Tab-separated table of C-alpha atoms and ligand atoms in Angstrom:
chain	number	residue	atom	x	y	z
A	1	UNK	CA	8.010	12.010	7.757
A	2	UNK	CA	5.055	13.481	9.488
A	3	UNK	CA	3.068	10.617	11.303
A	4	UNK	CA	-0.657	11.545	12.488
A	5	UNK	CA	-1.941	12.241	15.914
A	6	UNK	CA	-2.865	9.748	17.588
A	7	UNK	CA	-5.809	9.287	20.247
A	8	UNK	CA	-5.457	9.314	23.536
A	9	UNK	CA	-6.199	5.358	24.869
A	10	UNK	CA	-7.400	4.901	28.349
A	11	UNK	CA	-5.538	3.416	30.821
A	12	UNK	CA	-7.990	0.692	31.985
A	13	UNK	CA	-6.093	-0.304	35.232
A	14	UNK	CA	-6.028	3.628	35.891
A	15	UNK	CA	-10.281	3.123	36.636
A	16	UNK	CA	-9.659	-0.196	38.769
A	17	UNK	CA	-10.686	-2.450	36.062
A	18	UNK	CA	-7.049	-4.643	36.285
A	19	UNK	CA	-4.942	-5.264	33.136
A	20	UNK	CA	-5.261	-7.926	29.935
A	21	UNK	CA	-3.265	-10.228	28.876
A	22	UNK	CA	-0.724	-10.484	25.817
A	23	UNK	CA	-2.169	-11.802	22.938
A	24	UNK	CA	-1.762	-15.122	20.560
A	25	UNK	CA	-1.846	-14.305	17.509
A	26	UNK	CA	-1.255	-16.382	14.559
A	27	UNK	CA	2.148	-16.685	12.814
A	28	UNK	CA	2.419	-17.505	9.483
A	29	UNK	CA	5.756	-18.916	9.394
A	30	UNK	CA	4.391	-21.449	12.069
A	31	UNK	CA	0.978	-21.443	10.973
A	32	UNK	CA	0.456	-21.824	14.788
A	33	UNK	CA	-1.245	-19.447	17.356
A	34	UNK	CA	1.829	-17.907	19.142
A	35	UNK	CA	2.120	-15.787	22.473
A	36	UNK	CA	3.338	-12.414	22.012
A	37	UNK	CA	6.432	-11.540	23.988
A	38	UNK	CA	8.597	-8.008	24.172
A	39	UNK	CA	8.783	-4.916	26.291
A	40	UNK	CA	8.832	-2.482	24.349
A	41	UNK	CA	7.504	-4.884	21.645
A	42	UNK	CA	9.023	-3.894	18.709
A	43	UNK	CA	6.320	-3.754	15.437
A	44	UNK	CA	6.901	-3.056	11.772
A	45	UNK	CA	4.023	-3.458	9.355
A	46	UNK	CA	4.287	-2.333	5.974
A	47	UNK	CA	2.665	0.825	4.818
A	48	UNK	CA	0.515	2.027	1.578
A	49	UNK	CA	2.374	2.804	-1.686
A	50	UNK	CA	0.650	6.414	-1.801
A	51	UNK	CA	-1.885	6.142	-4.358
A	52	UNK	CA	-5.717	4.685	-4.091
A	53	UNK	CA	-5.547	4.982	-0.560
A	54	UNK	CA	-6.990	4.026	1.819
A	55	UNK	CA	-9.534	1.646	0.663
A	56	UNK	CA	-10.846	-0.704	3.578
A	57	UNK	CA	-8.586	-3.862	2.733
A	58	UNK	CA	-5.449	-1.323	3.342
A	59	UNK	CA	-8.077	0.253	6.627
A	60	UNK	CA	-8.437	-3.414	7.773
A	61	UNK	CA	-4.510	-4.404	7.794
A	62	UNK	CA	-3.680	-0.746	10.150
A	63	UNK	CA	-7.203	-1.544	12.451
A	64	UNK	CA	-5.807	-5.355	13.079
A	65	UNK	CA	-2.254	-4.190	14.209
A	66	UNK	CA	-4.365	-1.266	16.270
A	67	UNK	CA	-5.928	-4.074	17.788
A	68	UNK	CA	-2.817	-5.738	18.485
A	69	UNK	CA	-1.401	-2.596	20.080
A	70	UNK	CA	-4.279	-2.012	22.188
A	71	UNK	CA	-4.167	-5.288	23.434
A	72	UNK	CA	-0.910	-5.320	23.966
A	73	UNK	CA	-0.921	-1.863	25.827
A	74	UNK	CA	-3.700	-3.285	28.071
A	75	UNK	CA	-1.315	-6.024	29.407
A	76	UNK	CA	0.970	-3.191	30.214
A	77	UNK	CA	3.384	-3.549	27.412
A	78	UNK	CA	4.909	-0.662	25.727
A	79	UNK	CA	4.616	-1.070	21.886
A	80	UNK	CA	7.489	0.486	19.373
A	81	UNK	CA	5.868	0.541	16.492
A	82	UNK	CA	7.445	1.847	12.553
A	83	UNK	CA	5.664	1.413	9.199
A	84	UNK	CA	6.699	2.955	6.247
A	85	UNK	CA	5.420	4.309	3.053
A	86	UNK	CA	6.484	3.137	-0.470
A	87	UNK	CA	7.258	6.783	-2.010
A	88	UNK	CA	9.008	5.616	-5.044
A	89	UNK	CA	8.229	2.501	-6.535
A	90	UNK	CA	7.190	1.028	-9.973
A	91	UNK	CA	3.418	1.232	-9.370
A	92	UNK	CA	3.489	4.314	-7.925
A	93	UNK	CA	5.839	5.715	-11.034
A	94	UNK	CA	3.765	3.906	-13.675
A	95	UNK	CA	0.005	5.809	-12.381
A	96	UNK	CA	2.011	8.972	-11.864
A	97	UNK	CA	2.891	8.425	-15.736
A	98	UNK	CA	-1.016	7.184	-16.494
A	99	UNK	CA	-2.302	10.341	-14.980
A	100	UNK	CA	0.301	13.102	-15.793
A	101	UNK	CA	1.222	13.895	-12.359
A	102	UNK	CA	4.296	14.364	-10.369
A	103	UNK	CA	5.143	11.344	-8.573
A	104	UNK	CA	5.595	13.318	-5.526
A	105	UNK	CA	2.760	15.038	-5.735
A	106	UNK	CA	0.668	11.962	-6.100
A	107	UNK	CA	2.786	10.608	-3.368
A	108	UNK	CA	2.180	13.551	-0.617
A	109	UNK	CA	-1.304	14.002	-1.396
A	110	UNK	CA	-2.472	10.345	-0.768
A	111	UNK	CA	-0.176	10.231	2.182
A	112	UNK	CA	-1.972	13.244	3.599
A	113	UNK	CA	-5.439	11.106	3.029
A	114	UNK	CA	-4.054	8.013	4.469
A	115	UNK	CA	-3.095	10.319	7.730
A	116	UNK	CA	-6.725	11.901	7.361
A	117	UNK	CA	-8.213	8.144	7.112
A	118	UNK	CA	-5.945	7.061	10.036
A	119	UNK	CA	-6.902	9.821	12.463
A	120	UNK	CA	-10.630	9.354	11.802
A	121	UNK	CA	-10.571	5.724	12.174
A	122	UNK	CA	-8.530	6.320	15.357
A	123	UNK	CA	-5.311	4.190	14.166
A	124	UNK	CA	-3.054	4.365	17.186
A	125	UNK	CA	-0.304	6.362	14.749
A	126	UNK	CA	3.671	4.909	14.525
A	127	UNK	CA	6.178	6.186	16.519
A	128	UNK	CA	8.256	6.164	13.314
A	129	UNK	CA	6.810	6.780	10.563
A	130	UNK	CA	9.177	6.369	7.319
A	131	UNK	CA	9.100	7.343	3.528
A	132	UNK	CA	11.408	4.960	1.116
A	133	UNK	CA	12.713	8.226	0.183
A	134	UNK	CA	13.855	9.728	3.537
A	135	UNK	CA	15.226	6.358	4.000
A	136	UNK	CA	17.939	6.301	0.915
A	137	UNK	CA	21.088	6.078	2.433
A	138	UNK	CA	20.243	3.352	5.264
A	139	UNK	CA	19.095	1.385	2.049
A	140	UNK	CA	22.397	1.775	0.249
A	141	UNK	CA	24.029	1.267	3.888
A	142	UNK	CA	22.458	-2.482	3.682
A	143	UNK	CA	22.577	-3.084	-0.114
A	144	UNK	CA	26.898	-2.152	0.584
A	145	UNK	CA	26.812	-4.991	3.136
A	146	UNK	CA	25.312	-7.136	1.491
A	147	UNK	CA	27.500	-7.104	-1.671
A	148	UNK	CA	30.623	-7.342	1.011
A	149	UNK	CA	28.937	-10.623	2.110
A	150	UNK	CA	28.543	-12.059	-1.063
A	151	UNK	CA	25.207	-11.735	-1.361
A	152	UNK	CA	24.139	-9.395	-3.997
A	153	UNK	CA	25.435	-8.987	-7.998
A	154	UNK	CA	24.751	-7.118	-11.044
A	155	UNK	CA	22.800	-7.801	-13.961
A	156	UNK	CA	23.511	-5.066	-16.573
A	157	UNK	CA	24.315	-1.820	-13.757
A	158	UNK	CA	21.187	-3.396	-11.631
A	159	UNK	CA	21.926	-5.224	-8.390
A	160	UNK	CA	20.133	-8.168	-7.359
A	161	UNK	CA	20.016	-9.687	-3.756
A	162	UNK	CA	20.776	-13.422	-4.269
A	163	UNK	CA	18.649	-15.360	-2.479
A	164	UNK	CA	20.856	-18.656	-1.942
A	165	UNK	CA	22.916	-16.918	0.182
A	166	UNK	CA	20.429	-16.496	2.939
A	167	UNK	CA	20.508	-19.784	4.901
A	168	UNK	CA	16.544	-19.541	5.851
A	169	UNK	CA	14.727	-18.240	2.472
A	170	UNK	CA	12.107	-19.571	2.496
A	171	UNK	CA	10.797	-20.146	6.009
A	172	UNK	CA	8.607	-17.613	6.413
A	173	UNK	CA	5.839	-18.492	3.758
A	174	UNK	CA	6.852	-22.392	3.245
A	175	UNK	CA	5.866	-22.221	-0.535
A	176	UNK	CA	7.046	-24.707	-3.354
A	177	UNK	CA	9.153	-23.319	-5.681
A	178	UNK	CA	7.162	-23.144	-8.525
A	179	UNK	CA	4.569	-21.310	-6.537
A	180	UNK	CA	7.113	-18.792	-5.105
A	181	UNK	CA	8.159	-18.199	-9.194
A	182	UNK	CA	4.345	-17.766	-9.697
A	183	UNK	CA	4.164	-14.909	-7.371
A	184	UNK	CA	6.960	-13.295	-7.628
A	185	UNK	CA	6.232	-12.651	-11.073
A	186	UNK	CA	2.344	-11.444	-10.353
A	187	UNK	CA	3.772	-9.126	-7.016
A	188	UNK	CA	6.312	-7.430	-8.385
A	189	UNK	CA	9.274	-9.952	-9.643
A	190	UNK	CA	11.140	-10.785	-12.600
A	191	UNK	CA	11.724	-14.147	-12.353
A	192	UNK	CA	12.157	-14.295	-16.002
A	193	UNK	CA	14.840	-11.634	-16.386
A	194	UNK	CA	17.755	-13.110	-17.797
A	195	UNK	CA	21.156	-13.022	-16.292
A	196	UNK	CA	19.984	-13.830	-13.023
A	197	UNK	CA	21.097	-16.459	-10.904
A	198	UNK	CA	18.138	-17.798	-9.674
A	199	UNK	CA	14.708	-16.460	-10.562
A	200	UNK	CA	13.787	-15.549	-7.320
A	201	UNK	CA	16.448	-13.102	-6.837
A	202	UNK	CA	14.784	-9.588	-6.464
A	203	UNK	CA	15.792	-5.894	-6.988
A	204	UNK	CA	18.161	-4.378	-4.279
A	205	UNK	CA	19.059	-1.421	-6.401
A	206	UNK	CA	17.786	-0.272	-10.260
A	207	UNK	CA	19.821	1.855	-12.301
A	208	UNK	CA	18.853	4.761	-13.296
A	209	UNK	CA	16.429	5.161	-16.310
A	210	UNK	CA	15.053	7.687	-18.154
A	211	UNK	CA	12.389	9.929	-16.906
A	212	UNK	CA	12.625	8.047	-13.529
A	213	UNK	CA	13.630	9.470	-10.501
A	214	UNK	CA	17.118	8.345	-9.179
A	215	UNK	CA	19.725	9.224	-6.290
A	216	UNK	CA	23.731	9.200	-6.627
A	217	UNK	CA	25.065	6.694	-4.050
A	218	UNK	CA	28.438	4.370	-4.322
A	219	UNK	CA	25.981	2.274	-5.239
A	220	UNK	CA	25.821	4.076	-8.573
A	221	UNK	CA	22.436	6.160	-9.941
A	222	UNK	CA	19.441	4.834	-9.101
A	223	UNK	CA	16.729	4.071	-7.045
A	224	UNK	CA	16.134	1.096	-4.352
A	225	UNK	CA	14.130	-2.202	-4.871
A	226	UNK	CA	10.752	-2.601	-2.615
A	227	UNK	CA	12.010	-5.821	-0.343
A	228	UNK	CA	15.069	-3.598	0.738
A	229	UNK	CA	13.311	-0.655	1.487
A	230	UNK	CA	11.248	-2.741	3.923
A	231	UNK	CA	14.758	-4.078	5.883
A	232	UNK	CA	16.496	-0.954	5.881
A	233	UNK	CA	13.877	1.213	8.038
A	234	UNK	CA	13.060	-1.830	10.414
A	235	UNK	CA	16.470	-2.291	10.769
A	236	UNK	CA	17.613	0.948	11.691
A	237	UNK	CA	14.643	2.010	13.752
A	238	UNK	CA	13.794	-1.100	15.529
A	239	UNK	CA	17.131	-3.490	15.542
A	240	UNK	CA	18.128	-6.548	14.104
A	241	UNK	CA	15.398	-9.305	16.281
A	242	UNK	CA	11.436	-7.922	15.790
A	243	UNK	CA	8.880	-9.004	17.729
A	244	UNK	CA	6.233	-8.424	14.531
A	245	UNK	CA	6.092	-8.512	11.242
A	246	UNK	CA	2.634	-7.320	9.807
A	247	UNK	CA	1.020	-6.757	6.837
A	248	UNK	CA	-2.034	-8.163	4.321
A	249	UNK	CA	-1.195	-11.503	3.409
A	250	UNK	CA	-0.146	-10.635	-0.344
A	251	UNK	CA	2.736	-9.541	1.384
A	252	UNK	CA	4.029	-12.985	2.916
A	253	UNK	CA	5.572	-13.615	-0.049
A	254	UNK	CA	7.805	-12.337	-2.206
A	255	UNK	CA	7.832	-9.494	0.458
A	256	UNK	CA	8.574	-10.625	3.722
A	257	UNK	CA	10.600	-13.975	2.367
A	258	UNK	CA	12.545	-11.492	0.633
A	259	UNK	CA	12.554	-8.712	3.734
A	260	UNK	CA	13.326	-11.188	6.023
A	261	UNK	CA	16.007	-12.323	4.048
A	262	UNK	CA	17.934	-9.455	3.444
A	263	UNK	CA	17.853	-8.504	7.121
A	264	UNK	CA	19.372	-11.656	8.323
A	265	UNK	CA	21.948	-11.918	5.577
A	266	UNK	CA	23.148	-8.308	7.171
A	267	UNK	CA	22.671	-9.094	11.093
A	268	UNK	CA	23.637	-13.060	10.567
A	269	UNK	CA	20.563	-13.090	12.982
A	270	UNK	CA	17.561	-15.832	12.545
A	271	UNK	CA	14.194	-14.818	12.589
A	272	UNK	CA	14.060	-11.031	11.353
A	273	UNK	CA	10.674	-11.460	13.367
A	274	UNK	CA	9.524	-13.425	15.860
A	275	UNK	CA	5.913	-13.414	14.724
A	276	UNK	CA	4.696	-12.795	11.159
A	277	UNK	CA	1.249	-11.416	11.732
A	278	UNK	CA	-1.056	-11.264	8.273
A	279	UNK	CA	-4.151	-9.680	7.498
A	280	UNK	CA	-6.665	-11.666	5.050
A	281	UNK	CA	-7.980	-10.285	1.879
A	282	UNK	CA	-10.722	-7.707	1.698
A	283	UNK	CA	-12.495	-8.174	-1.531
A	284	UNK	CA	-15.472	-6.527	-3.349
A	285	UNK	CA	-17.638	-7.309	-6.133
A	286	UNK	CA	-16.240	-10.837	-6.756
A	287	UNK	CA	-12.050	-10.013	-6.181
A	288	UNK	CA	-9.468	-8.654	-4.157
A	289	UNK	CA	-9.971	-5.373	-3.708
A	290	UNK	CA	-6.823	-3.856	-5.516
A	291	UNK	CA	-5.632	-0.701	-6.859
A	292	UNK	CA	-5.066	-2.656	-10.459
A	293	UNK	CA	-8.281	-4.112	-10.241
A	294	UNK	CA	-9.437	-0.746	-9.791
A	295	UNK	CA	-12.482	-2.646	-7.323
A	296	UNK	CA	-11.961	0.025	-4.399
A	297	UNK	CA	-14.442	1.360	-1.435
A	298	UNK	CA	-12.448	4.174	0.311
A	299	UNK	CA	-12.765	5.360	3.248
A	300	UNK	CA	-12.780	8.719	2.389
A	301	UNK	CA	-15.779	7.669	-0.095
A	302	UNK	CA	-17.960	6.268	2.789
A	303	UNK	CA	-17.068	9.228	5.271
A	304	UNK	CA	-17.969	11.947	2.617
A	305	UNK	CA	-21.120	9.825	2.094
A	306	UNK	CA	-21.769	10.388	6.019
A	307	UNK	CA	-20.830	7.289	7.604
A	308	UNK	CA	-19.251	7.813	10.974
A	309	UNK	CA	-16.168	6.773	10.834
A	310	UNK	CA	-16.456	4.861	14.078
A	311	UNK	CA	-18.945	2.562	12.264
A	312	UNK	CA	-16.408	1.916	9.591
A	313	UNK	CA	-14.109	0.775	12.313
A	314	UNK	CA	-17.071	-1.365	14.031
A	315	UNK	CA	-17.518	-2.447	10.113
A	316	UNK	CA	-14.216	-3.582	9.910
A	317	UNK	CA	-13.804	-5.518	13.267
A	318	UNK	CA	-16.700	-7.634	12.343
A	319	UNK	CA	-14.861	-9.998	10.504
A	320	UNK	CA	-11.973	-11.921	11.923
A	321	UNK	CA	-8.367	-11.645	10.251
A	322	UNK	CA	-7.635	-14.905	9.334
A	323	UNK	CA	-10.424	-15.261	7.075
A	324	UNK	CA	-10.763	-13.251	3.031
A	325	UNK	CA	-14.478	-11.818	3.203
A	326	UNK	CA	-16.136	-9.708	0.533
A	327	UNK	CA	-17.356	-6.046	1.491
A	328	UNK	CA	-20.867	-5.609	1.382
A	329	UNK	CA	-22.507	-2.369	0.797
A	330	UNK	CA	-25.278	-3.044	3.549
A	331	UNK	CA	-22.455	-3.538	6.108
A	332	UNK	CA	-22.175	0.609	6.829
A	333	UNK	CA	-25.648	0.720	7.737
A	334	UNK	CA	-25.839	-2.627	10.162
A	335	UNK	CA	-22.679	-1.419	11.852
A	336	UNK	CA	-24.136	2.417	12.087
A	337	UNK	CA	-27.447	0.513	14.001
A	338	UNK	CA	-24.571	-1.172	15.935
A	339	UNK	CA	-22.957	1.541	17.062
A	340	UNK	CA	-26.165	3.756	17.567
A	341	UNK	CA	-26.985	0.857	19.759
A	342	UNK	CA	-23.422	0.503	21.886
A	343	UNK	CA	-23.663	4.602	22.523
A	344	UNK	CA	-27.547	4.968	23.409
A	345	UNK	CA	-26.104	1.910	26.407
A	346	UNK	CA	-23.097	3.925	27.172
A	347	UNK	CA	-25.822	7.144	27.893
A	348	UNK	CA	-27.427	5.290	30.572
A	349	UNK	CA	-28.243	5.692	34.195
A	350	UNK	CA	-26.903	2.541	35.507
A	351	UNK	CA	-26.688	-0.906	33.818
A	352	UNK	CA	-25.289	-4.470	33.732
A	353	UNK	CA	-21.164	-4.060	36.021
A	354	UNK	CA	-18.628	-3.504	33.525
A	355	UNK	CA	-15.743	-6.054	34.990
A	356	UNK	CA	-16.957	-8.687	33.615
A	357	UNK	CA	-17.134	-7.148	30.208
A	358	UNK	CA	-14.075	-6.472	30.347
A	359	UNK	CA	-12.790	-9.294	31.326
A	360	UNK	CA	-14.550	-11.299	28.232
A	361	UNK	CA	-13.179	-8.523	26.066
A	362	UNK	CA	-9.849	-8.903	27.325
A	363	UNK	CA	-10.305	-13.161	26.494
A	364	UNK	CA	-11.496	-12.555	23.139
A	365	UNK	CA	-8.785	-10.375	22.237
A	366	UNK	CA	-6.012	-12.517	23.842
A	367	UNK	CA	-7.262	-15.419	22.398
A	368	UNK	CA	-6.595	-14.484	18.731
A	369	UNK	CA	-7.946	-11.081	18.560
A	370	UNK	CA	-11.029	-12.591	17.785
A	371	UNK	CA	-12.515	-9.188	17.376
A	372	UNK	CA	-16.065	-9.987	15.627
A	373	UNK	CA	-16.869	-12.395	19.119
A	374	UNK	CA	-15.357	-9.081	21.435
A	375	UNK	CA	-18.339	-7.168	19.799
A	376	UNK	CA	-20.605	-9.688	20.284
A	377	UNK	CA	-19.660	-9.341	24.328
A	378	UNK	CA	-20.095	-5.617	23.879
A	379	UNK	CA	-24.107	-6.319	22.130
A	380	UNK	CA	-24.928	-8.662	24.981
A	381	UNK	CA	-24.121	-5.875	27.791
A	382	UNK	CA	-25.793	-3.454	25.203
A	383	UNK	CA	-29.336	-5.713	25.274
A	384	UNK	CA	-28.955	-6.312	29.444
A	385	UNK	CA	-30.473	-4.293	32.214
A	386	UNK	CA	-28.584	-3.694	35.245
A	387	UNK	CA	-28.521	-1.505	38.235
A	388	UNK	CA	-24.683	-0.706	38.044
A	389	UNK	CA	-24.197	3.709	37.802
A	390	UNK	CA	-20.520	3.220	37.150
A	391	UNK	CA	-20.744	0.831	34.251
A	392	UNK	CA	-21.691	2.636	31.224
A	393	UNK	CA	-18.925	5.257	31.414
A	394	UNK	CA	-16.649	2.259	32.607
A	395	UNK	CA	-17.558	-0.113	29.649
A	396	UNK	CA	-17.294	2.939	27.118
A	397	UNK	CA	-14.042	3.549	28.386
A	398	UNK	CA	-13.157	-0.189	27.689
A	399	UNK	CA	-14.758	0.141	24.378
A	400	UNK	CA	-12.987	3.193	23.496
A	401	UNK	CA	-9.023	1.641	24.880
A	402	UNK	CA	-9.391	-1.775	23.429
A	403	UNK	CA	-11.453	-1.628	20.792
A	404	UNK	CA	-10.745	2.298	19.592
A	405	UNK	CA	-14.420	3.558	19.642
A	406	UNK	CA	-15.083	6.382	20.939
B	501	5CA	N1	3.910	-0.416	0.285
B	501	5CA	C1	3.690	-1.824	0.231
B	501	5CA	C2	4.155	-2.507	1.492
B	501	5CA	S1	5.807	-2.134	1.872
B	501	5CA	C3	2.231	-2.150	-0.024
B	501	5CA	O1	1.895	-3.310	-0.112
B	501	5CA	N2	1.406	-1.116	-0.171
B	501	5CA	S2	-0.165	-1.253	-0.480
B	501	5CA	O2	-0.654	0.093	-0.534
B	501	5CA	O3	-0.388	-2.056	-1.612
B	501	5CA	O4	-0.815	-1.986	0.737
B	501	5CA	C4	-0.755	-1.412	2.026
B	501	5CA	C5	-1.093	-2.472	3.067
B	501	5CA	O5	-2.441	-2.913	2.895
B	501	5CA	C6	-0.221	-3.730	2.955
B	501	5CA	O6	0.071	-4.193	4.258
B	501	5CA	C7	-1.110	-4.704	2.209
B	501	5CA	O7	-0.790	-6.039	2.536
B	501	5CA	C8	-2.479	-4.320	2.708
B	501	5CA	N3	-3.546	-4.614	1.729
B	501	5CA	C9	-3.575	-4.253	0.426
B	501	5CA	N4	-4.707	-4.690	-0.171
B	501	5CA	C10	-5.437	-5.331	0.798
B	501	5CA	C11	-6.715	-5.994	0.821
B	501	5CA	N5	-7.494	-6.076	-0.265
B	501	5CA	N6	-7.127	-6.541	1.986
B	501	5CA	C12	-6.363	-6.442	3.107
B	501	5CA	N7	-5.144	-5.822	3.147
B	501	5CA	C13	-4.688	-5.276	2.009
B	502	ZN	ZN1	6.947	-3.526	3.250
């Protein structure tokens, strides 16, 4: 489907300021810092299922792999980057039902909003971008192989991907059993559906049911399960070996176990990804912030309220992705001041050289993507004097490549 323009990103070595370096990042099926490695690196990160979008937990997952693609970009690596969108799915179905409107509608119109969202907060846009529903037949395509391999079955017209026949379930999130049961059953699952082989077996392809929407494949009527959907697009638009997996980290498991899975049952290749990258938890007002708990700040709230969407962004990089943190309303207005701040320096005569900004911007970001201590670098050049003419339009131009604001 239609992605969203993207903005144009400043070529840093282009102005004589050198390049970056690749960045570590932290892999959660090492739960070590890891080197990033591929040119073109090859990205997937999972998309919104089109309804309550975007709030800022969904803004902060899309800003940290902008991050990552900046950085990467900087370091003069091309990025190949896909996400999809979850256009038919049981949530998406059930609020369509709550609210008495067409599932596509509801789809389409809070796809448009996540593309308005996206171009405001300058997301560096996928080169494919890919609806679960465009994507049918490359979904049967893998559900077909994997019942020739042995690795899928029916429970009553439904098929089920079996998870014992893929040799490294399990790797990516390192969970007990008991705690994988636990989740699949609150993200999606039914580990309690009987007839199943294992209770972690998920959904490859439902049967059609009444009222739903459903496709005719050799598969029989019906629509696809979520993990699949997932496999199928990287698969076919980025190849069997990824260089990143991303997503918020609800997703490490069932969904990228159960991705990841799939995948490597199909390609007999081990790991689906080289790097699992995970964004933490965005809450507000004591939770996750969640379409079911219904606790949302949008971004299309704050801009209509008149926040520039560059201090949303500036919001949002304050806080580093490894940790959950808790929106505060306050934080629009310090990061407005920040920004006010960052662009009255950038409107100066002369100040403090801008190499050496950019070359603790480019450490911060290597080193993690700490992107909270990379403003912090940005602040102290803000606060110093300096005699340099070239450096304010030459920091804003690192601000605006590696960072995204403009
Ligand atoms: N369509 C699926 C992925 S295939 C999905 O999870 N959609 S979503 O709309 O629920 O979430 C979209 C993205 O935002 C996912 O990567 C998810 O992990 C992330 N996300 C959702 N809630 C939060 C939150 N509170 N904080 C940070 N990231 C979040
Ligand atoms: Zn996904």
């Amino acid at each position: 489907m239609e992605s969203w323009p993207s903005p144009a990103v400043p070529r840093l070595a282009d102005l004589g300021l050198g390049t970056g370096r690749l960045p570590r990042v932290h892999d959660t099926a090492s739960d070590t810092l890891v080197e990033l490695a591929g040119d073109p690196l090859r990205m997937y990160v999972c998309g919104i299922t089109p309804y309550d979008a975007t709030h800022l937990g969904h803004a902060a997952t899309y800003l940290l792999f902008d991050l990552l693609q900046r950085t990467c970009r900087d370091a003069g690596h091309a990025v190949h980057y896909v996400q999809n969108v979850t256009d038919v799915d049981d949530p998406l179905l059930e609020r369509a039902v709550l609210t008495g409107e067409d599932w596509e509608a509801l789809a389409q119109r809070e796809t448009q909003l996540f593309r308005e969202d996206m171009t405001a907060l300058r997301v560096i846009a996928p080169d494919h971008y890919v609806g679960a529903v465009e994507a049918i037949e490359e979904i049967v395509d893998i559900v077909e192989k994997l019942r020739d391999a042995g690795a899928a079955y029916d429970v009553d017209g439904d098929i089920y991907f079996s998870v014992n026949a893929a040799e490294h379930f399990g790797e990516v999130a390192r969970l007990p059993v008991a705690d994988m049961i636990r989740l699949s059953g609150e993200r999606g699952g039914d580990p309690d559906r009987p007839g199943k082989k294992d209770p972690l077996d998920c959904l490859l392809w439902q049967a059609a049911r009444p009222g739903e929407p459903y496709w005719e494949s050799l598969l029989g009527a019906g629509r696809p399960g979520w993990h699949v959907e997932c496999a199928a697009i990287a698969l076919r638009h980025l190849g069997p070996a990824i260089d990143v997996q991303g997503g918020g980290t609800d997703l490490v498991f069932p969904h990228h176990e159960l991705s990841a899975a799939e995948a490597s049952v199909v390609t007999e290749h081990w790991p689906f990804a080289r790097t699992f990258v995970h964004q933490a938890m965005v809450g507000y007002d004591g939770g996750k912030m969640s379409k079911s708990r219904g606790n949302l700040v949008l971004v299309s709230r704050l801009r209509a309220d008149g926040v520039d969407p560059m201090a949303i962004r500036l919001a949002l990089l304050a806080h580093s992705y490894r940790a959950d943190w808790e929106w505060q309303d306050a934080e629009a207005a310090a990061a407005s001041e920040r920004l006010q701040s960052w662009r009255a320096a950038f409107a100066r005569e002369a100040a403090a050289p801008a190499q050496p900004v950019v070359d603790a911007l480019r450490e911060t970001l290597a080193d993690g993507l700490r992107a909270p201590d990379a403003l912090v670098v940005v602040d102290a050049w803000a606060h110093a004097e300096g005699t340099d003419p070239t450096a304010p339009a030459m920091v804003a131009a690192a601000v605006d490549a590696l960072l995204g604001i403009a």
